Amino acid sequence: VKRSILEVAVDVPLPTVYDYLVETEEPPAPGVRVAVPFGNGRRCGVVVGHRVAAAVAGAKLRGVETILDERPLFDAEHLAFLRWAADYYHHPLGEVLGAALPVRLRRGEAALPLGEAGWRLTAAGASVDPAHQRRAPRQAAVLAQLREHLGALGHGTLTELLGACTPTLRALRAKGWVEPCRVKDPPPGVALPEEAGPELTGEQRRAVAAMMPAVAGFAAFLLEGVTGSGKTEVYLRLARAVLVQGRSVLVLVPEIALTPQLVRRFTRRLGDCVAVLHSGLADREREVAWQKARLGAARLVIGTRSAVLGPLANLGLVIVDEEHDPSFKQQDGFRYSARDLAVVRARRARGGRGCPVVLGSATPSLESLHNAGAGRFVHLQLHRRPGAVMPTLALLDIRDQPLEGGMSRVLLQALEQTLAAGDQGLVFLNRRGFAPVLACYDCGWLSDCPRCDARQTLHATSGLLWCHHCGAQRRAPVRCPQCGAHDLHPLGQGTQRLEETLAGRFPGVPLIRIDRDATRRKGSLERLLNVARAGNAALLVGTQMLAKGHHLPRVTLVGVVDVDGGLFGADFRAAERMAQLLIQVAGRAGRGDATGRVLIQTRYPDHPLLRTLVQGGYPAFAAAALAERAAAQLPPFAFQALFRAEATKPDDPRAFLEGVAALTIELRVPEVEAWGPVPAPMERKAGRYRAHLLLQSRGRPPLHSLLRRLLPAVRALAGSRRVRWSLDVDPVELL
DNA sequence: AGCACGCCGACT
DNA sequence: GTCGGCGTGCTC
């Protein structure tokens, strides 16, 4: 028995790893979970290293309570990657490891036994001679079968061999001759289903050919492919090639719920080795998928952002689909970018030799385009939509136009013509509910949210006023709560109101609304989409849910009710997001044999970026937007880190961030500028006041070395206990 | 984060 | 006289 000192990362928001004593023959390896005394309680931590001497005085050093795993849950490469991530995002290692583990394992529960439920002979059972069991032939048969199969069999196999035998097994168990166990999964076969993919187009072939030679090491590809150009087929070919070599594949998608067909396509084409990892899974299912990925039983993991933190045996390829999607950024706790970490993970794969990473999108982020321009990513393009023409975009100037439910005469007529031709029309508005505000015309009262600096949205079907930021609800009043007048009016448009207007204008035309309210029940999105795909002349109304990934071949006209919100957002990325959304919605149109048209209503038809987008498409927009970013010295031409603070008392966040700003000035790093503190764009949200301090630098290294020195001082700052604060490295939403 | 300790207001 | 407010300190 040997005394060893372990470094343990505990899942608490503290930047330190803690030393513990353990007395065993062989100390638990890094990556093993241990239960440790922590403060007054007991916590689950992960061994991250061994030390020669403890960093604290002997009296303080406590002993490990239980070693929870026989083998490490994180191998050395995985652990080193997560350490890198903790370091880059300046986030406590314990919490990063916690984010990487399925909940049950994070809480210190025993890992689920893997493999099929089955039965094995006990020592007593093994010494029984079946020949002496003539009075119990069924029991003898079971014992004989188990003996023949090295003492253990899956329940399914036993049933197959001997028919139903549960009572027999129960009897044997009572005698202590057999016991339940887990039978190892059959070793993962390399057998993939026969290739049944379609013939590749010339562009697809060239893209695959460009990437194929890179599978031996790190290489990053930006695969820019318009909607419907067949990016998925390219992913499938690459994945297959990597799987055949015995390596595994990680596929990241924005939201699995919105892309069930992508998941199905991977499963159908690559078979049983596919595991799906997303938040909709039950804890146990999640843990099983996680363990299968770790052990190599699942060789292709398709998952949402947290999958990038998970285990992968012998990683050979990383794919990030719709890489521009903001949902790859975790917006609380450990605020990482799954897309950025995917690139890092690929670079560090296979003991540092690396593997390729493919970032795919019809509308790449400006960050990725800039990386491509700088030669860090290889830029590949798929221009053509097999068998279809790109939709045309046009602006509709609605200044001084009479509007009916927010829609101009031109848009309504275009919809009418589309329906008359037997086609479908899609009306897009990124605002659910009936109307964004209820107003009193008599005294000017507005449906303010009591807890946020925002209006409560009117939901007419439920008769509720509902804040979309904090979830606060109340019954919509009939009379003005302030002056009592019967003069309340819904102002502005939401998808519900749009639906009502269109129903009145086009009676008898089937109308489908797709937004979060209409698809709350599980499976209802798919059902609505199936109705949309099956029908003839019909109208679809929806929010951005409708913009993502669904094939709607009968839609030939898309109307965008209001694009202006995206032009002047508080966030400098507002225009980029608006353009991405517009192009994604446009991608719904004209996928059959008919050309699609997109009509975009605006009060700013001369807005330069909007004009560029409509005339030159996304590439032209991106070039112009990048030029603006360069001129303004904004990302990707600068690097940011954002301190956020919130508190119930209005002045606390600002006071705290003043302190942080003062500390940054003391550290005298000329390359880093500090902006603020400023009130957050919505200063009051859910009853808390919020403020920001933005740090910005031309290069990453000065920013990160500043943060490294700054953070201990920030944690020690007097006001840090009065506020909830966090650091967001590479923030994407400054909200 | 969670929990203890510690010093000042309105209550069984 | 106590119960309890949240400020401050610590967690190997």
PDB file of N, CA, C and O (backbone and C1' of nucleotides) in Angstrom, chain A residues 19-20 37 39 60 62 721, chain C residues 6-12:
ATOM      1  N   ASP A  19      -5.826  18.969  -3.722  1.00  0.00           N
ATOM      2  CA  ASP A  19      -5.004  17.780  -3.496  1.00  0.00           C
ATOM      3  C   ASP A  19      -5.669  16.861  -2.477  1.00  0.00           C
ATOM      4  O   ASP A  19      -6.191  17.340  -1.466  1.00  0.00           O
ATOM      5  N   TYR A  20      -5.621  15.590  -2.745  1.00  0.00           N
ATOM      6  CA  TYR A  20      -6.160  14.595  -1.804  1.00  0.00           C
ATOM      7  C   TYR A  20      -5.175  13.445  -1.676  1.00  0.00           C
ATOM      8  O   TYR A  20      -4.415  13.143  -2.596  1.00  0.00           O
ATOM      9  N   PRO A  37     -14.204  14.398   0.351  1.00  0.00           N
ATOM     10  CA  PRO A  37     -14.794  15.359   1.279  1.00  0.00           C
ATOM     11  C   PRO A  37     -14.435  16.758   0.793  1.00  0.00           C
ATOM     12  O   PRO A  37     -13.288  17.000   0.397  1.00  0.00           O
ATOM     13  N   GLY A  39     -15.270  20.828   1.901  1.00  0.00           N
ATOM     14  CA  GLY A  39     -15.973  21.674   2.846  1.00  0.00           C
ATOM     15  C   GLY A  39     -16.636  20.775   3.862  1.00  0.00           C
ATOM     16  O   GLY A  39     -16.004  19.875   4.421  1.00  0.00           O
ATOM     17  N   LYS A  60      -4.213  19.948   6.503  1.00  0.00           N
ATOM     18  CA  LYS A  60      -5.345  20.303   5.639  1.00  0.00           C
ATOM     19  C   LYS A  60      -5.660  19.209   4.623  1.00  0.00           C
ATOM     20  O   LYS A  60      -6.775  19.133   4.109  1.00  0.00           O
ATOM     21  N   ARG A  62      -6.828  16.089   2.979  1.00  0.00           N
ATOM     22  CA  ARG A  62      -7.809  15.070   3.355  1.00  0.00           C
ATOM     23  C   ARG A  62      -7.712  13.880   2.407  1.00  0.00           C
ATOM     24  O   ARG A  62      -7.093  13.962   1.343  1.00  0.00           O
ATOM     25  N   ARG A 721     -19.129  39.632  -4.519  1.00  0.00           N
ATOM     26  CA  ARG A 721     -20.117  38.793  -3.853  1.00  0.00           C
ATOM     27  C   ARG A 721     -21.525  39.370  -3.970  1.00  0.00           C
ATOM     28  O   ARG A 721     -22.506  38.704  -3.702  1.00  0.00           O
TER      29      ARG A 721
ATOM     30  P    DC C   6     -31.236  38.474   3.050  1.00  0.00           P
ATOM     31  O5'  DC C   6     -29.960  39.222   2.423  1.00  0.00           O
ATOM     32  C5'  DC C   6     -29.551  40.502   2.896  1.00  0.00           C
ATOM     33  C4'  DC C   6     -28.113  40.370   3.402  1.00  0.00           C
ATOM     34  C3'  DC C   6     -27.140  39.722   2.380  1.00  0.00           C
ATOM     35  O3'  DC C   6     -25.984  40.511   2.101  1.00  0.00           O
ATOM     36  C1'  DC C   6     -26.923  38.743   4.520  1.00  0.00           C
ATOM     37  P    DG C   7     -25.482  41.769   2.935  1.00  0.00           P
ATOM     38  O5'  DG C   7     -23.952  42.000   2.524  1.00  0.00           O
ATOM     39  C5'  DG C   7     -23.199  43.016   3.157  1.00  0.00           C
ATOM     40  C4'  DG C   7     -22.071  42.441   3.977  1.00  0.00           C
ATOM     41  C3'  DG C   7     -20.849  41.971   3.163  1.00  0.00           C
ATOM     42  O3'  DG C   7     -19.679  42.413   3.840  1.00  0.00           O
ATOM     43  C1'  DG C   7     -21.600  40.212   4.547  1.00  0.00           C
ATOM     44  P    DT C   8     -18.268  42.392   3.105  1.00  0.00           P
ATOM     45  O5'  DT C   8     -17.628  41.047   3.675  1.00  0.00           O
ATOM     46  C5'  DT C   8     -17.335  40.948   5.076  1.00  0.00           C
ATOM     47  C4'  DT C   8     -16.635  39.635   5.338  1.00  0.00           C
ATOM     48  C3'  DT C   8     -15.629  39.211   4.249  1.00  0.00           C
ATOM     49  O3'  DT C   8     -14.517  38.627   4.895  1.00  0.00           O
ATOM     50  C1'  DT C   8     -17.201  37.506   4.564  1.00  0.00           C
ATOM     51  P    DG C   9     -13.087  38.517   4.253  1.00  0.00           P
ATOM     52  O5'  DG C   9     -12.613  37.107   4.813  1.00  0.00           O
ATOM     53  C5'  DG C   9     -13.271  36.525   5.947  1.00  0.00           C
ATOM     54  C4'  DG C   9     -13.172  35.019   5.836  1.00  0.00           C
ATOM     55  C3'  DG C   9     -12.170  34.516   4.794  1.00  0.00           C
ATOM     56  O3'  DG C   9     -11.394  33.473   5.369  1.00  0.00           O
ATOM     57  C1'  DG C   9     -14.311  33.571   4.382  1.00  0.00           C
ATOM     58  P    DC C  10     -10.224  32.775   4.645  1.00  0.00           P
ATOM     59  O5'  DC C  10     -10.879  31.363   4.345  1.00  0.00           O
ATOM     60  C5'  DC C  10     -11.219  30.506   5.425  1.00  0.00           C
ATOM     61  C4'  DC C  10     -11.832  29.260   4.863  1.00  0.00           C
ATOM     62  C3'  DC C  10     -10.978  28.606   3.772  1.00  0.00           C
ATOM     63  O3'  DC C  10     -10.738  27.253   4.103  1.00  0.00           O
ATOM     64  C1'  DC C  10     -13.227  28.882   3.043  1.00  0.00           C
ATOM     65  P    DT C  11      -9.556  26.496   3.292  1.00  0.00           P
ATOM     66  O5'  DT C  11     -10.394  25.268   2.729  1.00  0.00           O
ATOM     67  C5'  DT C  11     -11.418  24.685   3.534  1.00  0.00           C
ATOM     68  C4'  DT C  11     -12.421  24.009   2.620  1.00  0.00           C
ATOM     69  C3'  DT C  11     -11.775  23.169   1.524  1.00  0.00           C
ATOM     70  O3'  DT C  11     -12.401  21.906   1.483  1.00  0.00           O
ATOM     71  C1'  DT C  11     -13.365  24.635   0.594  1.00  0.00           C
ATOM     72  P    DC C  12     -11.571  20.664   1.954  1.00  0.00           P
ATOM     73  O5'  DC C  12     -10.108  21.227   1.775  1.00  0.00           O
ATOM     74  C5'  DC C  12      -9.030  20.439   2.082  1.00  0.00           C
ATOM     75  C4'  DC C  12      -8.765  19.442   0.999  1.00  0.00           C
ATOM     76  C3'  DC C  12      -7.476  18.674   1.219  1.00  0.00           C
ATOM     77  O3'  DC C  12      -7.512  17.460   0.524  1.00  0.00           O
ATOM     78  C1'  DC C  12      -7.155  20.285  -0.490  1.00  0.00           C
TER      79       DC C  12
END
